């Protein structure tokens, strides 16, 4: 039985959420979604790259991932706002809460998109297509009216095609991409649009005359493997035909690593490194920290990535003293590694190299639940000896008290056995407690005195 999968993607997520935050702070402010605007790294200095752009900005040619300086050349009046990941996370949680009310199987794919398996609600998509679309529209309406932002919904029988469908016309749209629709909607798309095909792979395919997804679909698998390699070639062969068997999982598989990269606005050289590199590393560390905290993991190893103007890629890594997902720790380690890579002996700057891409990554991820102590969090030898001595003294005292209690119990047991034996032989009144005898003696003395007085009175009578 074919599945029914929704892919729900927030339209210009960071820009939309930044607009909502701004309206919450000042309801009279202009909605950023209605004007050319973008979320960027360092708004004050206008460095960094565009993280998200409004629809009006996109119509003017502004794209996510491009340098802010290039975006400003396209749109001099572009309004720039800084990102706020803590606010974005709150909106993402609210977004997922709504999705979980509509499907028992929701797989979060990123902070602003998720897959829903709707197969349990609809048994025959051909007969129920109107109801399927109505369900998607209901989810859109609930998100729009409850949370204040719009989403696109892609619908198909697998995750790949549902995601491709959600990338069609935006915003606030519903698109289907069923197998019978591939020739009209899917195959004419440029090969770069195929999910999973990166820039380098696309360039290789273009050089061999493969310009569209349809042309890739018509290419034998072994040819694609010769162009891209065995694994990547097979992946493109299957994806171009709309083949994808991965299930919608409730929990995302834990990533083995995380990394963030930025293409620099201008080449970073020795002359401008002190001003250009630190704010960029701060921005990257903040984003990496956010990703690690969202995944609830900590990095044991920090990695830096640098691509030079001659397109050479360099990496360095460093084991952190304590696994961490804190921005300050990640940033400090990144600065130290870049200092060695650039300024150290035989560093890149000594070779007159300049950086055109900078990145940092986290490897050897660790669940905080199983975090090990660091060397510096262990007690000293003197503290260990003191702790051991205290523990030994306490154990000795406890043993002494236990022995005394055991001896007292044995004494009471023997006394009880002797009392029982005497009572059995001489009767229950053969043994009395000392207190009882003393009490009887006190009572007997007054009685004797009374009798003596009575006898004396009797003698004195005539």
mmCIF file of N, CA, C and O in Angstrom, residues 395-411:
data_model
loop_
_atom_site.group_PDB
_atom_site.id
_atom_site.type_symbol
_atom_site.label_atom_id
_atom_site.label_comp_id
_atom_site.label_asym_id
_atom_site.label_seq_id
_atom_site.Cartn_x
_atom_site.Cartn_y
_atom_site.Cartn_z
ATOM 1 N N UNK A 395 32.902 4.149 58.898
ATOM 2 C CA UNK A 395 32.588 2.725 58.803
ATOM 3 C C UNK A 395 32.908 2.007 60.106
ATOM 4 O O UNK A 395 32.152 1.136 60.560
ATOM 5 N N UNK A 396 34.050 2.390 60.766
ATOM 6 C CA UNK A 396 34.432 1.768 62.037
ATOM 7 C C UNK A 396 33.419 2.085 63.125
ATOM 8 O O UNK A 396 33.038 1.211 63.922
ATOM 9 N N UNK A 397 32.980 3.338 63.181
ATOM 10 C CA UNK A 397 31.989 3.737 64.182
ATOM 11 C C UNK A 397 30.675 2.995 63.974
ATOM 12 O O UNK A 397 30.038 2.531 64.938
ATOM 13 N N UNK A 398 30.294 2.874 62.726
ATOM 14 C CA UNK A 398 29.057 2.147 62.421
ATOM 15 C C UNK A 398 29.169 0.696 62.833
ATOM 16 O O UNK A 398 28.234 0.107 63.403
ATOM 17 N N UNK A 399 30.343 0.094 62.570
ATOM 18 C CA UNK A 399 30.555 -1.310 62.943
ATOM 19 C C UNK A 399 30.527 -1.479 64.463
ATOM 20 O O UNK A 399 29.972 -2.452 64.986
ATOM 21 N N UNK A 400 31.099 -0.499 65.190
ATOM 22 C CA UNK A 400 31.115 -0.554 66.656
ATOM 23 C C UNK A 400 29.708 -0.491 67.236
ATOM 24 O O UNK A 400 29.346 -1.269 68.130
ATOM 25 N N UNK A 401 28.893 0.437 66.672
ATOM 26 C CA UNK A 401 27.512 0.556 67.146
ATOM 27 C C UNK A 401 26.713 -0.703 66.835
ATOM 28 O O UNK A 401 25.888 -1.152 67.633
ATOM 29 N N UNK A 402 26.973 -1.281 65.701
ATOM 30 C CA UNK A 402 26.256 -2.503 65.328
ATOM 31 C C UNK A 402 26.632 -3.657 66.255
ATOM 32 O O UNK A 402 25.768 -4.453 66.653
ATOM 33 N N UNK A 403 27.930 -3.750 66.639
ATOM 34 C CA UNK A 403 28.373 -4.824 67.529
ATOM 35 C C UNK A 403 27.753 -4.663 68.914
ATOM 36 O O UNK A 403 27.313 -5.643 69.543
ATOM 37 N N UNK A 404 27.707 -3.411 69.413
ATOM 38 C CA UNK A 404 27.096 -3.163 70.728
ATOM 39 C C UNK A 404 25.623 -3.523 70.720
ATOM 40 O O UNK A 404 25.092 -4.121 71.682
ATOM 41 N N UNK A 405 24.941 -3.155 69.662
ATOM 42 C CA UNK A 405 23.511 -3.474 69.565
ATOM 43 C C UNK A 405 23.292 -4.975 69.504
ATOM 44 O O UNK A 405 22.351 -5.507 70.114
ATOM 45 N N UNK A 406 24.176 -5.692 68.809
ATOM 46 C CA UNK A 406 24.045 -7.136 68.712
ATOM 47 C C UNK A 406 24.274 -7.795 70.076
ATOM 48 O O UNK A 406 23.567 -8.745 70.457
ATOM 49 N N UNK A 407 25.277 -7.281 70.839
ATOM 50 C CA UNK A 407 25.556 -7.841 72.169
ATOM 51 C C UNK A 407 24.378 -7.607 73.109
ATOM 52 O O UNK A 407 23.999 -8.487 73.893
ATOM 53 N N UNK A 408 23.794 -6.428 73.054
ATOM 54 C CA UNK A 408 22.644 -6.120 73.901
ATOM 55 C C UNK A 408 21.460 -7.014 73.562
ATOM 56 O O UNK A 408 20.736 -7.491 74.455
ATOM 57 N N UNK A 409 21.279 -7.252 72.295
ATOM 58 C CA UNK A 409 20.173 -8.114 71.877
ATOM 59 C C UNK A 409 20.382 -9.542 72.361
ATOM 60 O O UNK A 409 19.430 -10.221 72.780
ATOM 61 N N UNK A 410 21.635 -10.018 72.295
ATOM 62 C CA UNK A 410 21.928 -11.375 72.766
ATOM 63 C C UNK A 410 21.710 -11.492 74.272
ATOM 64 O O UNK A 410 21.196 -12.506 74.765
ATOM 65 N N UNK A 411 22.070 -10.451 75.022
ATOM 66 C CA UNK A 411 21.866 -10.438 76.473
ATOM 67 C C UNK A 411 20.382 -10.519 76.823
ATOM 68 O O UNK A 411 19.976 -11.277 77.704
#
